[in-house]
Coordinates of N, CA and C in Angstrom, one line a residue:
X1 N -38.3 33.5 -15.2 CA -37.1 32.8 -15.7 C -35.9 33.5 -15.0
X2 N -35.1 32.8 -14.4 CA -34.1 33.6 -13.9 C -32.3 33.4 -15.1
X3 N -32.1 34.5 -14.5 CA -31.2 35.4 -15.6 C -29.7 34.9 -14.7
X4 N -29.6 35.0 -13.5 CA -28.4 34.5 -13.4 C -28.5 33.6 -12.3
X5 N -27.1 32.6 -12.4 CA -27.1 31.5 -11.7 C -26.8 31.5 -10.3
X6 N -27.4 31.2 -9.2 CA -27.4 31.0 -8.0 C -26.7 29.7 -7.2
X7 N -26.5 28.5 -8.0 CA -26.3 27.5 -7.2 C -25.6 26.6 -8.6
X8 N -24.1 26.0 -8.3 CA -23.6 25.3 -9.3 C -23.7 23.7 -8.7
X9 N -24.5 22.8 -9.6 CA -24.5 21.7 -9.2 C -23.6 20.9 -9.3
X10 N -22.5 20.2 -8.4 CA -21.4 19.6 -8.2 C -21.0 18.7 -8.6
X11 N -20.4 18.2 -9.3 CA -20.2 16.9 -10.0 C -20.6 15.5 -9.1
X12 N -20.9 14.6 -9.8 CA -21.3 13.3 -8.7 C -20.4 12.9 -8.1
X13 N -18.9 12.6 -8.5 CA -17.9 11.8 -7.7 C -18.0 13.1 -6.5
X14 N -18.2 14.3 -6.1 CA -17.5 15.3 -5.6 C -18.8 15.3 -4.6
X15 N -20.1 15.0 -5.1 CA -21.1 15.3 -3.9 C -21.1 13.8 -3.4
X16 N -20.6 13.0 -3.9 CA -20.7 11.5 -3.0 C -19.2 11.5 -1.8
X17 N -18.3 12.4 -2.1 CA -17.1 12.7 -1.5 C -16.2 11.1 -1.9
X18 N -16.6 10.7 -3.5 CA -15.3 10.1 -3.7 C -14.3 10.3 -4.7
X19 N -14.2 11.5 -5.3 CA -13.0 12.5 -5.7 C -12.9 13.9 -5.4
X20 N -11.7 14.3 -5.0 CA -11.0 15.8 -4.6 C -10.6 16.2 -6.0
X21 N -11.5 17.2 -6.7 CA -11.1 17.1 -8.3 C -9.9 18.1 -8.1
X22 N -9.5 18.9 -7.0 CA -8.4 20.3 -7.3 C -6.9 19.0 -7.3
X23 N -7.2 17.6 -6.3 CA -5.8 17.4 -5.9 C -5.8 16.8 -7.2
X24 N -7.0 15.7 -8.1 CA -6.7 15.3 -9.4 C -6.4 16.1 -10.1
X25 N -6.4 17.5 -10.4 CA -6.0 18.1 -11.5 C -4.2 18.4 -11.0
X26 N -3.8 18.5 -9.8 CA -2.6 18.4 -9.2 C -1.5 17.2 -10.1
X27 N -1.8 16.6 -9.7 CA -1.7 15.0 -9.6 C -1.4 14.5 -11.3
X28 N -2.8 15.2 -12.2 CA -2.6 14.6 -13.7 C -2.2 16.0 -14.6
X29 N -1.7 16.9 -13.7 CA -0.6 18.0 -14.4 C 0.9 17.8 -14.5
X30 N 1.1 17.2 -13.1 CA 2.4 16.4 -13.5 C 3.0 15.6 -14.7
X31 N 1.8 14.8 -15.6 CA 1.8 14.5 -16.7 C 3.1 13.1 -16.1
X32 N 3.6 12.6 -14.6 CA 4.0 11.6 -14.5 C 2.9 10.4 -14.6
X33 N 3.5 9.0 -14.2 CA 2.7 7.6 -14.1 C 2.5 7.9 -12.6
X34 N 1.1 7.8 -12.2 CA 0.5 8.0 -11.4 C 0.5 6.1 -10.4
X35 N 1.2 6.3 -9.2 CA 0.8 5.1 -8.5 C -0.3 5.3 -7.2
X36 N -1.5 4.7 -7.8 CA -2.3 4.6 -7.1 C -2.7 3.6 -5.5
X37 N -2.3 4.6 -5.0 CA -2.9 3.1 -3.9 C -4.3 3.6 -2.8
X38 N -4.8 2.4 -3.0 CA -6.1 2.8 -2.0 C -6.2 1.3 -0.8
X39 N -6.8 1.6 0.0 CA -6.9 0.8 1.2 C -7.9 0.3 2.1
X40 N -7.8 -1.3 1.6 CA -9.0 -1.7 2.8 C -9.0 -2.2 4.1
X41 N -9.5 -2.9 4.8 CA -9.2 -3.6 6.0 C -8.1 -4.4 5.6
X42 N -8.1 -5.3 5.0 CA -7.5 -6.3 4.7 C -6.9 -6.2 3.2
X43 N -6.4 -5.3 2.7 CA -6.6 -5.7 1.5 C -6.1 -4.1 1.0
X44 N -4.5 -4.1 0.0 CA -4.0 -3.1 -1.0 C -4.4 -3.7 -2.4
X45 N -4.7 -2.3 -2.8 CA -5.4 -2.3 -4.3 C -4.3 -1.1 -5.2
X46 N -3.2 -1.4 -5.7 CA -2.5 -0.5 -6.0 C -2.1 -0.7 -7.6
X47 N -2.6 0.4 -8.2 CA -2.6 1.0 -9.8 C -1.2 1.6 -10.3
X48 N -0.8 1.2 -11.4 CA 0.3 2.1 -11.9 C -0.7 2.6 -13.3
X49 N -1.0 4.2 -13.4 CA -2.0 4.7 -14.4 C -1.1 5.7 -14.9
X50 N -1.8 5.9 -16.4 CA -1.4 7.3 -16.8 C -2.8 8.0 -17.1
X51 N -2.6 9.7 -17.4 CA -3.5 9.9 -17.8 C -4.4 10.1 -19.2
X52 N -5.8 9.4 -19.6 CA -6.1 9.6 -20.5 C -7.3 10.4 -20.5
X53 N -7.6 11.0 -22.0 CA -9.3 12.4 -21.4 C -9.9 11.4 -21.7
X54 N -9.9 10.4 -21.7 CA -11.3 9.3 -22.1 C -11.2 8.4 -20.9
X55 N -10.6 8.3 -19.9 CA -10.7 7.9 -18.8 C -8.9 7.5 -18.6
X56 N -8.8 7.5 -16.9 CA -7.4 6.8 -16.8 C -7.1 5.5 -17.2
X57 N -5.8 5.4 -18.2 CA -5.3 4.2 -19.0 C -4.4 3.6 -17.4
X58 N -5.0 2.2 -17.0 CA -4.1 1.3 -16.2 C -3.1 0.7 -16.6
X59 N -2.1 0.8 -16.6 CA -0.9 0.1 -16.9 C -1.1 -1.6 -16.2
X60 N -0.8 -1.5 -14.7 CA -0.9 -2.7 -14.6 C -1.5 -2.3 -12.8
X61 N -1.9 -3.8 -12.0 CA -3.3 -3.5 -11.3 C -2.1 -4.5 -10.3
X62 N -2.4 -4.2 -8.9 CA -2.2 -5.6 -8.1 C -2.9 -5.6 -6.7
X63 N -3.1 -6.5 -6.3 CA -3.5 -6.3 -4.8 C -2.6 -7.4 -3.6
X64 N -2.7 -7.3 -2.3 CA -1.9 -8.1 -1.7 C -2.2 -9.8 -1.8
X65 N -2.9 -10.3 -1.8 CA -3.1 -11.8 -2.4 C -1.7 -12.2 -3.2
X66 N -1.1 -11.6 -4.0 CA 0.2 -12.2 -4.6 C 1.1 -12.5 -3.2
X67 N 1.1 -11.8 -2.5 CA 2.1 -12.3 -1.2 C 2.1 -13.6 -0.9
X68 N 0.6 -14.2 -0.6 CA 0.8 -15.7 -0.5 C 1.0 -16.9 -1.9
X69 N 1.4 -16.3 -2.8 CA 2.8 -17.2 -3.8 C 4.3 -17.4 -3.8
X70 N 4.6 -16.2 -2.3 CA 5.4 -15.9 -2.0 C 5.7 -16.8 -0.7
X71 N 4.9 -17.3 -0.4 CA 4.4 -17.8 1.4 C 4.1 -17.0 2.5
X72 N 4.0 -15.9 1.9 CA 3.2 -14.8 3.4 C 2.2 -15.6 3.7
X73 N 2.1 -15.8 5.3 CA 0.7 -16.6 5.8 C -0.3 -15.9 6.8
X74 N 0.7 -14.5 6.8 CA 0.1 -13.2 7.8 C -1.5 -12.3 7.5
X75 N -1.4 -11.3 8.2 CA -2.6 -10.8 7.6 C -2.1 -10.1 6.3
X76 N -3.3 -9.7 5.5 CA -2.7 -8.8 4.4 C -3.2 -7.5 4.6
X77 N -3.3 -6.6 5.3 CA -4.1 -5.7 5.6 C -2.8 -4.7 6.3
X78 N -1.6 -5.7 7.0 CA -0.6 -5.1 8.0 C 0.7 -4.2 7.3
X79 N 1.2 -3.8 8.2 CA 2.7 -2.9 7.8 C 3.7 -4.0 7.0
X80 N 3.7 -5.1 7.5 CA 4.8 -6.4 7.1 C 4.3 -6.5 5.4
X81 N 2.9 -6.7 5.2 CA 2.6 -6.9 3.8 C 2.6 -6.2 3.1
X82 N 2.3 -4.6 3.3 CA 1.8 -3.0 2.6 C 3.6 -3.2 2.2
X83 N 4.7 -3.5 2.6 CA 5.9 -3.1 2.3 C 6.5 -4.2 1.2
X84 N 6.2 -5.4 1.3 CA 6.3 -6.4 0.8 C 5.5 -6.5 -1.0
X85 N 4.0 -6.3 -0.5 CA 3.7 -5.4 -1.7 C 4.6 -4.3 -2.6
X86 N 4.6 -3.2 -1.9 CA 5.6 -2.0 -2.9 C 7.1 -2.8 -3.2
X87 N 7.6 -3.2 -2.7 CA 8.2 -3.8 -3.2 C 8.1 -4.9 -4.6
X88 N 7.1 -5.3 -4.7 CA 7.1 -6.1 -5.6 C 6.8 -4.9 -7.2
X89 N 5.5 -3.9 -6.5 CA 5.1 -3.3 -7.5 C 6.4 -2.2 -7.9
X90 N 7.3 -1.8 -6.8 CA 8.7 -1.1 -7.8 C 9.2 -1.8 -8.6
X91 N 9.4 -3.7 -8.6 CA 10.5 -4.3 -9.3 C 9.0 -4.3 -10.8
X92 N 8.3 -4.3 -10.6 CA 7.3 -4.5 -11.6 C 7.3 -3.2 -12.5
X93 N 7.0 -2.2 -12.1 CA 7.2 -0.9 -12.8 C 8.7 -1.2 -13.6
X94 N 9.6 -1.2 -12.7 CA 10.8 -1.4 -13.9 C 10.9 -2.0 -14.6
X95 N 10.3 -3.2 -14.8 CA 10.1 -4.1 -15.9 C 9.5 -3.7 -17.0
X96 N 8.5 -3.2 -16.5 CA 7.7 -2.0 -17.6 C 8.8 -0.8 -18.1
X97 N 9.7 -0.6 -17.7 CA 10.3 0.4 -17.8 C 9.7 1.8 -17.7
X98 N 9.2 2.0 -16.5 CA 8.8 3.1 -15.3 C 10.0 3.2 -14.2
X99 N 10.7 4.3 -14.6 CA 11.3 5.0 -13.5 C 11.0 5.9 -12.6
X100 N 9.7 6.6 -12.8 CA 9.5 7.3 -12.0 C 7.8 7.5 -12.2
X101 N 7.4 8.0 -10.8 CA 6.0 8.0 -10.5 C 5.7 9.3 -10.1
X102 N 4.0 9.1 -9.4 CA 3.8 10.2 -7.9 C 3.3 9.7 -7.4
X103 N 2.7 9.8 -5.9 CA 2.0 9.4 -5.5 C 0.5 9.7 -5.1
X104 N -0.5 9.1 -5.3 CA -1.6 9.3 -5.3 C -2.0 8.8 -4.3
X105 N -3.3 9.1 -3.2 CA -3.9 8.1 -2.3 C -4.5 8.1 -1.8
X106 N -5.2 9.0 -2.8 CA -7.0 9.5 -2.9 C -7.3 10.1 -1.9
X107 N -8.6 9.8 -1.2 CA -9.1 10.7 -0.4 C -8.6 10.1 1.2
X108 N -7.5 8.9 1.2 CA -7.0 8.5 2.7 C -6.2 9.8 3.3
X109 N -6.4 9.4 4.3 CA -5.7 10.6 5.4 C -4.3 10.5 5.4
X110 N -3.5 11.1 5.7 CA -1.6 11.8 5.4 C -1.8 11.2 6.9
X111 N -0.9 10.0 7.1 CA -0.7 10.0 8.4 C 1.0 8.9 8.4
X112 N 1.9 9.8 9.4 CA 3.0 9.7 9.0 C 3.4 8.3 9.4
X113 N 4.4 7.1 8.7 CA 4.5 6.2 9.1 C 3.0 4.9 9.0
X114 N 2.3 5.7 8.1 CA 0.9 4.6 8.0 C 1.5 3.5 6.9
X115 N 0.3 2.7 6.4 CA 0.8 1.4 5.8 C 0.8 1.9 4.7
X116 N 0.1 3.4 4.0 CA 0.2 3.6 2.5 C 2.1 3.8 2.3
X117 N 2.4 4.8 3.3 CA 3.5 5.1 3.2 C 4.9 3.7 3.1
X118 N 4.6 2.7 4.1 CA 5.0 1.8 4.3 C 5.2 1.2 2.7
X119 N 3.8 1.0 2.1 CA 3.3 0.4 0.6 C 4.8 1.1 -0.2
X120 N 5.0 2.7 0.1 CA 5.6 3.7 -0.6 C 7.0 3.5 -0.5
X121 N 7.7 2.9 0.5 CA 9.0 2.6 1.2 C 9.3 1.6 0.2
X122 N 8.3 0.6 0.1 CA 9.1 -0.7 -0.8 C 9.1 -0.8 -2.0
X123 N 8.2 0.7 -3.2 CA 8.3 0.8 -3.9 C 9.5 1.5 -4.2
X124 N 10.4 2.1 -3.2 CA 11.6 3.3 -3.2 C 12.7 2.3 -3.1
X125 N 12.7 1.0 -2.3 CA 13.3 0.1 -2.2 C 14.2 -0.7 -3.7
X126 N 12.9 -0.8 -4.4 CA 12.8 -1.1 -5.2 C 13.4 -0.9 -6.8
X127 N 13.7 0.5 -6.0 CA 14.4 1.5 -7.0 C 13.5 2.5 -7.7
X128 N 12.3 2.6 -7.7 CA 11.3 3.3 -8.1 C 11.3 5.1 -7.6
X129 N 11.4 6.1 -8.4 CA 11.5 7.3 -7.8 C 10.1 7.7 -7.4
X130 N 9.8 8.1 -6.7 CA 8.8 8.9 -6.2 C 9.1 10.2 -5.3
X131 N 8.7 11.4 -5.5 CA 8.9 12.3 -4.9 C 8.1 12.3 -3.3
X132 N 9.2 12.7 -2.1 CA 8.3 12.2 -1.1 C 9.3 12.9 -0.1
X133 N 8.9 12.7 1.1 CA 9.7 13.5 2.5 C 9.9 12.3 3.7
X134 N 11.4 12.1 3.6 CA 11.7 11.1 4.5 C 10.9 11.0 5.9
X135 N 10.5 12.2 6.3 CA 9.8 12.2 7.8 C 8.8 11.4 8.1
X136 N 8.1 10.9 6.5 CA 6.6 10.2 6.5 C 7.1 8.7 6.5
X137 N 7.8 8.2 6.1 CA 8.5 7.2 5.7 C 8.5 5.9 7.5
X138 N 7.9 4.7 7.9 CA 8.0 3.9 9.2 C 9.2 3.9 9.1
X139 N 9.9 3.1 10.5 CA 11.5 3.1 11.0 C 11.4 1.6 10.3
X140 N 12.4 1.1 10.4 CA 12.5 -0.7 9.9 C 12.1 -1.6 11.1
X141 N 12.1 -1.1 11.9 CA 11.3 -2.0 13.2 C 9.6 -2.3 13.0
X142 N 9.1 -1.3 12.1 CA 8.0 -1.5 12.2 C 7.3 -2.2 10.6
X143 N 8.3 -1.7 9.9 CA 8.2 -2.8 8.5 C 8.2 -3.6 8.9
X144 N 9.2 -4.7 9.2 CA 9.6 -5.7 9.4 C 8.4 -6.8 10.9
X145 N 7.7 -6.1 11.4 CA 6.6 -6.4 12.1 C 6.9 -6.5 13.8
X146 N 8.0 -5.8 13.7 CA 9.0 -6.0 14.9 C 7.7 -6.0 16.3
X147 N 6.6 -4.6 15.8 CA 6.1 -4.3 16.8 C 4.8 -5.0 17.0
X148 N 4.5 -6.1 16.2 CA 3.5 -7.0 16.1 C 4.2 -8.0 16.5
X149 N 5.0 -8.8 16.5 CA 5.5 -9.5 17.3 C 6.5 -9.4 19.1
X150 N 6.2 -8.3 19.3 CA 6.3 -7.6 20.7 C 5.3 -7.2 21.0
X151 N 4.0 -7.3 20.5 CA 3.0 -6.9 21.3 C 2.1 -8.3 21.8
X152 N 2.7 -9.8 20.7 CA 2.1 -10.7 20.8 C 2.7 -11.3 22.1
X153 N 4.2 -11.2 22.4 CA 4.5 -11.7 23.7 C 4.2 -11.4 24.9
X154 N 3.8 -10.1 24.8 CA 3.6 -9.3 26.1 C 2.1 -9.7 26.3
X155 N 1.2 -10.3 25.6 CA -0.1 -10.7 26.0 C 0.0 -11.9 27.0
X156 N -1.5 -12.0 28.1 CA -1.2 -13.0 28.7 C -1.7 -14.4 27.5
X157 N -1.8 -15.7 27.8 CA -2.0 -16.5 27.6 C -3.7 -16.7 26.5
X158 N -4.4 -16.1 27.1 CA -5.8 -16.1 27.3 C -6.3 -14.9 26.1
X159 N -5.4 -13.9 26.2 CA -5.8 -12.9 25.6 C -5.0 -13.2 24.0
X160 N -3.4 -13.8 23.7 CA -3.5 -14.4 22.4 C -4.4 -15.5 22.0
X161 N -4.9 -15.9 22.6 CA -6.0 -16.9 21.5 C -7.0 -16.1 21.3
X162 N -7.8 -14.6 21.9 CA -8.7 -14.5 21.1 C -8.3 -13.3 20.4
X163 N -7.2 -12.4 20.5 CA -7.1 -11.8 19.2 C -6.0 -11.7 17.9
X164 N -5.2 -12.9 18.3 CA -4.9 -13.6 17.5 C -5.2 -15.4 17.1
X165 N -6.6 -14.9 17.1 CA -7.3 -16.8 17.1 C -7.0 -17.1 15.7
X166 N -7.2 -15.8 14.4 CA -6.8 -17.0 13.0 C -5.2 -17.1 13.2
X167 N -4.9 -16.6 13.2 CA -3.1 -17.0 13.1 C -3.0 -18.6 14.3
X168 N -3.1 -18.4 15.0 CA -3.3 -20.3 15.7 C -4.3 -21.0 15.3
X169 N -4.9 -20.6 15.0 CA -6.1 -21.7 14.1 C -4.9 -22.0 13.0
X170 N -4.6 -21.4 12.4 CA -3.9 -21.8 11.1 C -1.7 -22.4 11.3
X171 N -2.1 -22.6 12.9 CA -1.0 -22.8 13.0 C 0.5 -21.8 12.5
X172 N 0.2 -21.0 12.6 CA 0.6 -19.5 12.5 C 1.6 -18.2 13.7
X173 N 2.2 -18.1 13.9 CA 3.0 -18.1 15.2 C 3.6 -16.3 15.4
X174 N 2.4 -15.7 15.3 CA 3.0 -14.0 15.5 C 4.7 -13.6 16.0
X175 N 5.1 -14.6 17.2 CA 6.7 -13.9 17.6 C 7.1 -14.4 16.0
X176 N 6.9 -15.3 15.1 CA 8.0 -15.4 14.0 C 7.8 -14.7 13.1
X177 N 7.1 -13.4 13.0 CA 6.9 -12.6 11.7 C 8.1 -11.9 11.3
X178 N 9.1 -11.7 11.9 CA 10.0 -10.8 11.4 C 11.4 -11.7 10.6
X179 N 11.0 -13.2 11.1 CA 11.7 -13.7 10.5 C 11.5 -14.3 9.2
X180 N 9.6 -14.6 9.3 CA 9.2 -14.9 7.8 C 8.7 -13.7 6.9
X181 N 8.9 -12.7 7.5 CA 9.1 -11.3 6.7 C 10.4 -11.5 6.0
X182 N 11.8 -11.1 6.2 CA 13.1 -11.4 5.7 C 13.0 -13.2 4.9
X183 N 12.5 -13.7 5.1 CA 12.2 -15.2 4.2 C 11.6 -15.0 3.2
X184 N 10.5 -14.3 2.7 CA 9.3 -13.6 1.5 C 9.9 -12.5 1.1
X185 N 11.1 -11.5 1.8 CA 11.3 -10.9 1.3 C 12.8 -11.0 0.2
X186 N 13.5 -12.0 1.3 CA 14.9 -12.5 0.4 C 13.8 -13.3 -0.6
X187 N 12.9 -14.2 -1.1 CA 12.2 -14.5 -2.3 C 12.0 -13.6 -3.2
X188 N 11.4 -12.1 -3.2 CA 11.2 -11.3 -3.8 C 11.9 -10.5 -4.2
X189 N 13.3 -10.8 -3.8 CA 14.2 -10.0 -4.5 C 15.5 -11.0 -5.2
X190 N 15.7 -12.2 -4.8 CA 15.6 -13.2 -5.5 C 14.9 -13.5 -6.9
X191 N 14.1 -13.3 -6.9 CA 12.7 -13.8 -8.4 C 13.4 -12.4 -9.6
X192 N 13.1 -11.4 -8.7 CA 13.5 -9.8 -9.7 C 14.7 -10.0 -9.9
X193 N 16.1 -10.0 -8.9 CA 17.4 -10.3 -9.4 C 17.7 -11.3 -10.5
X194 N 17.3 -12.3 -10.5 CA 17.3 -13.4 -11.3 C 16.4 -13.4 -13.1
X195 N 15.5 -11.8 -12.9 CA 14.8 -11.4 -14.2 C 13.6 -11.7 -14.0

């Protein structure tokens, strides 16, 4: 019978590598509303939680899909939409009467100027506090999709139809993203101004 322990068996979320329990206990010491965002190809999944010991209480849940009630017809996966989103979910938090958060963003990688951060910009937009370092923060050229529609021009002919084939299949026009970015986005702050 052995007398002392040799090997601690690791929690499941921790051996499947889908929670960092030191940054969670970081994170739910703050004792702030926790904005969660996590990220797929195509697709923000972003949480406003607090913490509870019986599991985290969700306040309210959203993903990019609401953009197109807005008329976004772009991808939803990009910088133009991750910003457009936080935006919405800052004016939404206020409503709730949430002023202030942190940010969470699980086990994705800190990479400066990425779409989480982007997601982060339009929640600050918004008026939402979040503690954060301007340096991580994209320029407005790249919110706004400036650099996706400069990279669409500079392809030849041949090469926009096949990697942007759904956006012309759908009749969809990459140089005009920066304009129907500022079009979805004067909507969205329109809808919140108005209550």
């Amino acid at each position: 019978m052995a007398i002392n322990k040799k090997y601690t068996v690791p929690y499941k979320r921790k051996k499947l590598g889908l929670t960092n329990y030191k940054v969670r206990l970081r994170l739910i010491s703050s004792k702030k509303t926790r904005l969660i965002i996590r990220k797929s190809l195509n697709n923000f999944i972003v949480q406003l939680a607090d913490y509870n010991p019986k599991g985290d209480k969700i306040i309210k849940s959203f993903n990019c899909s609401i953009l197109r009630t807005y008329g976004w017809r772009y991808c939803l996966g990009n910088l133009p939409s991750a910003y457009l989103l936080g935006l919405i979910v800052g004016f939404e938090a206020k409503k709730l009467k949430i002023k202030e958060a942190i940010l969470d963003i699980g086990l994705n990688q800190s990479v400066k100027g990425s779409s989480i951060y982007t997601l982060l910009k339009g929640a600050l937009d918004a008026g939402l506090i979040i503690p954060h370092n301007k340096e991580i923060l994209p320029t407005e050229e790249r919110i706004n999709g400036k650099h996706i529609s400069d990279y669409y021009n500079l392809l030849l002919e041949d090469k926009k139809h096949k990697q942007f084939s759904k956006y012309l299949k759908n009749n969809v026009n990459p140089a005009n993203m920066m304009k129907d970015f500022q079009e979805v986005k004067i909507k969205i702050l329109n809808k919140y101004k108005n209550g």
